Coordinates of C-alpha atoms in Angstrom, one line a residue:
M1 CA -25.1 6.8 -48.2
I2 CA -28.9 7.1 -47.7
V3 CA -28.6 6.2 -44.0
S4 CA -25.8 8.8 -43.5
L5 CA -28.0 11.5 -45.2
L6 CA -31.0 10.5 -43.1
Y7 CA -28.8 10.7 -39.9
K8 CA -27.5 14.2 -40.9
V9 CA -31.1 15.4 -41.5
T10 CA -32.3 13.9 -38.2
R11 CA -29.6 15.6 -36.2
K12 CA -30.5 19.0 -37.8
L13 CA -34.2 18.5 -37.1
L14 CA -33.5 17.6 -33.5
T15 CA -31.6 20.9 -33.0
V16 CA -34.7 22.9 -34.0
P17 CA -36.2 22.8 -30.5
S18 CA -33.0 23.9 -28.8
V19 CA -32.8 26.9 -31.1
L20 CA -36.5 27.9 -30.8
L21 CA -37.2 27.1 -27.1
R22 CA -33.7 27.5 -25.5
R23 CA -34.9 25.6 -22.4
G24 CA -35.9 22.1 -21.5
T25 CA -34.4 20.6 -24.6
A26 CA -31.9 18.4 -22.8
K27 CA -34.6 17.1 -20.5
D28 CA -36.9 16.2 -23.4
A29 CA -34.0 14.5 -25.1
E30 CA -33.3 12.4 -22.0
L31 CA -37.0 11.4 -21.9
L32 CA -36.8 10.3 -25.5
V33 CA -33.7 8.2 -24.7
L34 CA -35.3 6.5 -21.7
R35 CA -38.4 5.8 -23.7
H36 CA -36.5 4.2 -26.5
E37 CA -34.4 2.3 -24.0
N38 CA -37.6 0.9 -22.5
A39 CA -38.8 -0.1 -25.9
V40 CA -35.6 -2.0 -26.6
L41 CA -35.8 -3.8 -23.2
R42 CA -39.5 -4.8 -23.7
R43 CA -38.5 -6.1 -27.1
Q44 CA -35.9 -8.4 -25.6
L45 CA -37.2 -9.5 -22.3
T46 CA -36.2 -13.1 -22.8
G47 CA -32.6 -12.6 -23.9
P48 CA -29.5 -10.4 -23.8
V49 CA -29.9 -6.7 -24.8
R50 CA -29.0 -6.1 -28.5
Y51 CA -29.2 -2.7 -30.1
E52 CA -30.4 -2.7 -33.7
P53 CA -29.1 -0.2 -36.3
A54 CA -32.2 2.0 -35.7
D55 CA -31.5 2.0 -31.9
R56 CA -28.0 3.2 -32.5
F57 CA -29.2 5.7 -35.0
W58 CA -31.6 7.4 -32.4
F59 CA -29.1 7.2 -29.5
A60 CA -26.4 8.8 -31.6
A61 CA -28.7 11.5 -32.9
L62 CA -30.1 12.4 -29.5
S63 CA -26.6 12.6 -27.9
G64 CA -26.2 16.0 -29.6
L65 CA -29.0 17.5 -27.4
I66 CA -27.7 16.2 -24.0
P67 CA -24.6 17.6 -22.3
R68 CA -21.7 15.1 -22.6
R69 CA -21.2 15.1 -18.8
H70 CA -24.6 13.5 -18.4
W71 CA -24.2 10.8 -21.0
H72 CA -23.2 8.1 -18.5
E73 CA -26.3 8.9 -16.5
V74 CA -28.8 8.9 -19.3
F75 CA -27.6 6.4 -22.0
P76 CA -27.5 2.7 -21.5
V77 CA -24.1 2.5 -23.2
T78 CA -20.7 4.2 -22.6
P79 CA -19.8 7.6 -24.1
G80 CA -17.1 5.9 -26.1
T81 CA -19.8 3.6 -27.7
L82 CA -21.9 6.7 -28.6
L83 CA -18.9 8.4 -30.2
A84 CA -18.1 5.2 -32.2
W85 CA -21.7 5.0 -33.5
H86 CA -21.6 8.7 -34.5
R87 CA -18.3 8.2 -36.3
R88 CA -19.7 5.2 -38.1
F89 CA -22.7 7.2 -39.4
I90 CA -20.5 10.2 -40.4
A91 CA -18.0 7.9 -42.1
A92 CA -20.7 6.4 -44.3
K93 CA -21.2 9.8 -45.9
W94 CA -17.6 9.8 -47.2
D95 CA -17.4 6.1 -48.1
Y96 CA -16.8 5.9 -51.9
T97 CA -15.4 2.4 -51.9
A98 CA -18.5 1.1 -53.8
R99 CA -17.8 3.7 -56.6
R100 CA -14.1 3.4 -57.2
R101 CA -11.4 0.8 -56.9
T102 CA -8.7 1.3 -54.3
G103 CA -5.0 1.4 -55.0
R104 CA -3.2 1.8 -58.3
P105 CA -4.3 0.0 -61.4
P106 CA -2.4 -3.3 -62.0
T107 CA 0.5 -3.2 -64.4
P108 CA -0.2 -4.9 -67.7
A109 CA 1.6 -8.3 -68.2
A110 CA 3.0 -7.0 -71.5
V111 CA 4.7 -4.0 -69.7
K112 CA 6.1 -6.4 -67.0
K113 CA 7.6 -8.5 -69.8
L114 CA 9.1 -5.5 -71.4
V115 CA 10.7 -4.4 -68.1
L116 CA 12.3 -7.8 -67.7
R117 CA 13.5 -7.8 -71.3
L118 CA 15.2 -4.3 -70.9
A119 CA 16.8 -5.5 -67.7
R120 CA 18.1 -8.6 -69.3
E121 CA 19.5 -6.9 -72.4
H122 CA 21.0 -4.0 -70.5
P123 CA 22.6 -5.4 -67.2
R124 CA 24.0 -1.9 -66.3
W125 CA 20.6 -0.2 -66.4
G126 CA 19.0 0.6 -63.1
H127 CA 15.2 0.8 -62.5
R128 CA 15.2 4.6 -63.1
R129 CA 16.9 4.2 -66.5
I130 CA 14.5 1.5 -67.4
Q131 CA 11.6 3.7 -66.4
G132 CA 13.0 6.5 -68.6
E133 CA 13.1 4.1 -71.6
L134 CA 9.5 3.0 -70.9
A135 CA 8.4 6.6 -70.8
R136 CA 10.0 7.3 -74.2
L137 CA 8.1 4.3 -75.5
G138 CA 4.8 5.8 -74.1
H139 CA 4.5 3.5 -71.0
R140 CA 4.4 5.9 -68.0
I141 CA 4.8 3.9 -64.8
A142 CA 6.5 4.8 -61.6
A143 CA 10.1 4.0 -60.9
S144 CA 9.0 2.2 -57.7
T145 CA 6.8 -0.1 -59.9
V146 CA 9.8 -1.0 -62.1
W147 CA 11.8 -1.7 -59.0
E148 CA 9.0 -4.0 -57.7
I149 CA 8.9 -5.9 -61.0
L150 CA 12.7 -6.4 -61.0
N151 CA 12.7 -7.4 -57.3
A152 CA 9.9 -9.9 -57.8
A153 CA 11.9 -11.5 -60.6
G154 CA 15.0 -11.8 -58.4
I155 CA 17.0 -9.2 -60.5
D156 CA 19.3 -7.1 -58.5
P157 CA 19.3 -3.4 -59.2
A158 CA 22.2 -1.7 -60.9
P159 CA 24.5 0.3 -58.5
R160 CA 23.6 3.9 -57.8
R161 CA 26.3 6.0 -59.5
S162 CA 25.8 9.6 -58.1
G163 CA 23.6 11.7 -56.0
P164 CA 22.0 11.0 -52.5
T165 CA 18.7 9.3 -52.1
W166 CA 15.6 11.2 -51.1
H167 CA 15.9 9.9 -47.5
E168 CA 19.5 10.9 -47.3
S169 CA 18.8 14.4 -48.7
L170 CA 16.0 15.1 -46.2
T171 CA 18.0 13.8 -43.3
A172 CA 21.0 16.0 -44.2
Q173 CA 18.8 19.1 -44.6
A174 CA 16.4 18.4 -41.7
E175 CA 17.2 21.6 -39.8
G176 CA 16.3 23.7 -42.8
I177 CA 13.0 21.9 -43.8
I178 CA 9.4 22.6 -42.8
A179 CA 6.6 20.3 -44.1
A180 CA 3.1 21.5 -45.0
D181 CA -0.2 19.8 -45.6
F182 CA -4.0 20.3 -45.2
F183 CA -6.1 17.9 -43.3
H184 CA -9.9 17.8 -43.0
I185 CA -12.2 17.7 -39.9
D186 CA -15.8 16.4 -40.0
T187 CA -18.2 18.2 -37.6
A188 CA -21.0 16.6 -35.7
L189 CA -23.5 17.8 -38.4
G190 CA -21.4 16.4 -41.3
R191 CA -19.8 19.7 -42.4
R192 CA -16.2 19.4 -43.5
L193 CA -13.5 21.8 -42.3
Y194 CA -9.9 22.2 -43.3
A195 CA -6.8 23.2 -41.4
P196 CA -3.1 23.5 -42.5
A197 CA -0.4 21.8 -40.5
F198 CA 3.2 22.8 -40.7
L199 CA 6.0 20.7 -39.0
G200 CA 9.7 21.5 -38.7
H201 CA 11.8 18.5 -39.6
G202 CA 14.6 19.4 -37.3
T203 CA 12.7 20.9 -34.3
R204 CA 9.5 18.8 -34.7
R205 CA 7.6 22.0 -33.8
L206 CA 3.9 22.0 -34.9
H207 CA 2.1 25.1 -36.3
I208 CA -1.7 25.0 -37.0
T209 CA -2.5 28.4 -38.4
G210 CA -6.3 28.4 -39.0
V211 CA -9.5 26.5 -39.7
T212 CA -12.0 27.1 -42.5
A213 CA -14.8 25.4 -44.5
H214 CA -13.7 27.2 -47.7
P215 CA -9.9 26.7 -48.3
T216 CA -9.4 29.1 -51.2
R217 CA -5.9 30.0 -52.5
D218 CA -6.1 33.5 -51.0
W219 CA -6.9 31.9 -47.6
A220 CA -3.9 29.5 -48.0
A221 CA -1.7 32.5 -48.8
Q222 CA -2.8 34.1 -45.6
Q223 CA -1.9 31.0 -43.7
A224 CA 1.6 31.2 -45.1
R225 CA 1.8 34.8 -43.7
N226 CA 0.6 33.6 -40.4
L227 CA 3.3 30.9 -40.4
T228 CA 6.1 33.4 -41.1
A229 CA 4.8 35.6 -38.2
D230 CA 4.6 32.6 -35.9
L231 CA 8.1 31.5 -36.7
G232 CA 9.6 34.9 -36.0
I233 CA 13.4 34.7 -35.9
R234 CA 13.3 30.9 -36.4
I235 CA 12.5 31.4 -40.1
E236 CA 16.0 32.5 -40.8
S237 CA 17.2 28.9 -40.3
L238 CA 14.6 27.4 -42.7
H239 CA 15.5 27.0 -46.4
F240 CA 13.0 24.6 -47.8
L241 CA 9.2 24.1 -47.6
L242 CA 8.1 20.5 -48.5
R243 CA 4.5 20.2 -49.7
D244 CA 2.4 18.1 -52.1
R245 CA 0.7 19.3 -55.3
D246 CA -2.7 20.1 -53.7
G247 CA -4.7 22.7 -55.7
K248 CA -5.3 24.7 -52.5
Y249 CA -1.7 26.0 -52.8
G250 CA -1.1 28.7 -55.4
E251 CA 1.5 31.2 -56.6
A252 CA 0.6 33.6 -53.8
F253 CA 1.3 30.9 -51.2
D254 CA 4.7 30.1 -52.7
A255 CA 5.5 33.8 -53.2
V256 CA 5.1 34.5 -49.5
L257 CA 7.7 31.9 -48.6
R258 CA 10.0 32.7 -51.4
A259 CA 10.1 36.2 -50.1
E260 CA 11.6 34.7 -46.9
E261 CA 14.3 33.1 -49.1
M262 CA 12.7 29.6 -48.9
E263 CA 12.7 27.1 -51.8
I264 CA 9.5 25.1 -52.5
L265 CA 9.9 21.4 -52.8
K266 CA 7.0 19.4 -54.2
S267 CA 6.6 15.7 -53.5
A268 CA 5.7 13.3 -56.3
P269 CA 2.0 12.6 -57.0
R270 CA 0.6 9.7 -54.8
A271 CA 3.8 9.4 -52.9
P272 CA 3.0 10.1 -49.2
R273 CA 6.3 8.6 -48.0
M274 CA 8.1 11.5 -49.6
N275 CA 6.6 13.7 -46.8
A276 CA 6.3 11.1 -44.1
H277 CA 6.7 13.5 -41.2
R278 CA 3.6 15.4 -42.4
E279 CA 1.6 12.2 -42.6
R280 CA 2.7 11.1 -39.2
I281 CA 1.7 14.4 -37.4
I282 CA -1.7 14.4 -39.0
G283 CA -2.2 10.8 -37.8
S284 CA -1.2 11.9 -34.3
I285 CA -3.7 14.8 -34.3
R286 CA -6.5 12.4 -35.2
R287 CA -5.6 9.5 -32.8
E288 CA -4.9 11.7 -29.8
A289 CA -7.6 14.4 -30.2
L290 CA -10.0 14.6 -33.1
D291 CA -11.2 11.0 -33.0
H292 CA -12.4 11.4 -29.5
V293 CA -14.3 14.8 -29.7
L294 CA -17.5 15.8 -31.5
I295 CA -16.5 19.0 -33.3
M296 CA -19.4 21.4 -33.5
N297 CA -18.1 24.3 -35.7
E298 CA -15.0 26.3 -36.8
A299 CA -14.6 28.0 -33.4
H300 CA -14.7 24.7 -31.6
A301 CA -12.2 23.1 -34.0
H302 CA -9.9 26.0 -33.6
H303 CA -10.0 25.7 -29.8
I304 CA -9.3 21.9 -29.9
L305 CA -6.4 22.3 -32.3
A306 CA -4.9 25.2 -30.4
A307 CA -4.9 23.2 -27.2
Y308 CA -3.3 20.2 -28.9
E309 CA -0.7 22.4 -30.6
R310 CA 0.3 23.8 -27.2
H311 CA 0.5 20.4 -25.7
Y312 CA 2.5 19.0 -28.6
N313 CA 5.1 21.8 -28.6
E314 CA 5.4 22.2 -24.8
H315 CA 4.9 18.8 -23.3
R316 CA 4.6 15.8 -25.6
P317 CA 7.9 13.8 -25.8
H318 CA 9.5 13.0 -29.2
Q319 CA 11.8 10.2 -30.0
A320 CA 13.8 12.2 -32.5
R321 CA 14.6 14.7 -29.7
N322 CA 15.6 12.2 -27.0
Q323 CA 12.0 12.2 -25.6
L324 CA 11.9 15.9 -25.2
P325 CA 9.2 18.3 -26.4
P326 CA 10.1 20.8 -29.2
D327 CA 10.1 23.8 -27.0
A328 CA 11.9 22.1 -24.1
P329 CA 15.7 22.6 -23.3
E330 CA 18.2 20.3 -24.8
H331 CA 18.7 18.4 -21.6
P332 CA 15.9 16.6 -19.6
A333 CA 14.9 17.8 -16.2
A334 CA 16.6 16.2 -13.2
A335 CA 14.7 13.4 -11.5
H336 CA 13.3 13.9 -8.0
D337 CA 12.6 11.5 -5.2
L338 CA 9.0 10.4 -5.6
N339 CA 8.7 10.0 -1.8
T340 CA 9.3 13.7 -1.2
H341 CA 8.0 15.3 -4.4
K342 CA 4.4 15.0 -5.5
I343 CA 3.4 14.6 -9.1
L344 CA 0.5 16.7 -10.3
R345 CA -1.7 16.0 -13.3
T346 CA -3.0 18.8 -15.6
R347 CA -6.1 17.9 -17.7
I348 CA -6.1 19.1 -21.3
L349 CA -9.3 19.2 -23.3
G350 CA -11.4 18.0 -20.4
G351 CA -9.1 15.1 -19.5
L352 CA -8.7 13.8 -23.0
I353 CA -5.0 14.5 -22.7
N354 CA -3.1 14.5 -19.3
E355 CA 0.2 16.3 -18.5
Y356 CA 2.3 15.4 -15.4
R357 CA 4.7 17.8 -13.5
Y358 CA 6.4 17.9 -10.2
A359 CA 4.6 20.1 -7.6
A360 CA 6.4 23.4 -7.0

């Protein structure tokens, strides 16, 4: 935590010359990098070069003053290594593992024994019926926990009597469901930004409506209005919005969507698999874009996310749509002879993402 704070303060101090002088800052930073590199080499003349934590600290901090296109000329390591060092220092700021335990608390042995007793004395009770009896007795544990206890003991669940499962319900209603969630972005200076992601279950179309450092409920309601404007006539086919119980949502957010005759579905607490499509799209955004770019501010984040959204909707293939993008026709394009038709590459986000098309 202390190293992360020191790293953040150092990067801010190093930006002071660039703000005050406006010229020669990159050159001075390059000289500092080369001097530190010489110091490292002199320190290890008799063996292989090893970079100590302090060396990584200074190289990562100075990288913010040098244009990225010159990194491979100035630094003794690859740009990917610099980004990895920077992410490591930023991640330390949000590392709370030393202050809290991960995962759910263990189920007491007495409660497990009671679950097995209820299952033994009532063979026709399923895990949800047993969960209800436990709740009446004051033991509030999840139905999935009851199922795990029974499964570990080799007790088969009672047959389901009525009603579809959550997976069956979402699959049957996929064309009318859109999922929503907020995800965070950490800038190069340690500032945290937030952005909402909306994903249609049936179309797999992505909507990222804004970026802010202060996600108030009024701002979230405005994002709902932006979504309805972005959807246009498509909103008539949507009947449900699936979201979690985040405090950023409010009555105004729900009211905007109810005005469009949409029903709000809330997933259970700490149950990410109830909104698995949402979790997967946020993971794709991080793996394919955000983890490889140093975000400077809100405008930069908005530019990166807008470019990725356009790529995702217009070009990126999806398994659920027969490897077609959301905005593509229902049938794939006809294949051409590669000997007579040239394939062109389009660079997105400076080459971070590539798109391929036949030359006209």
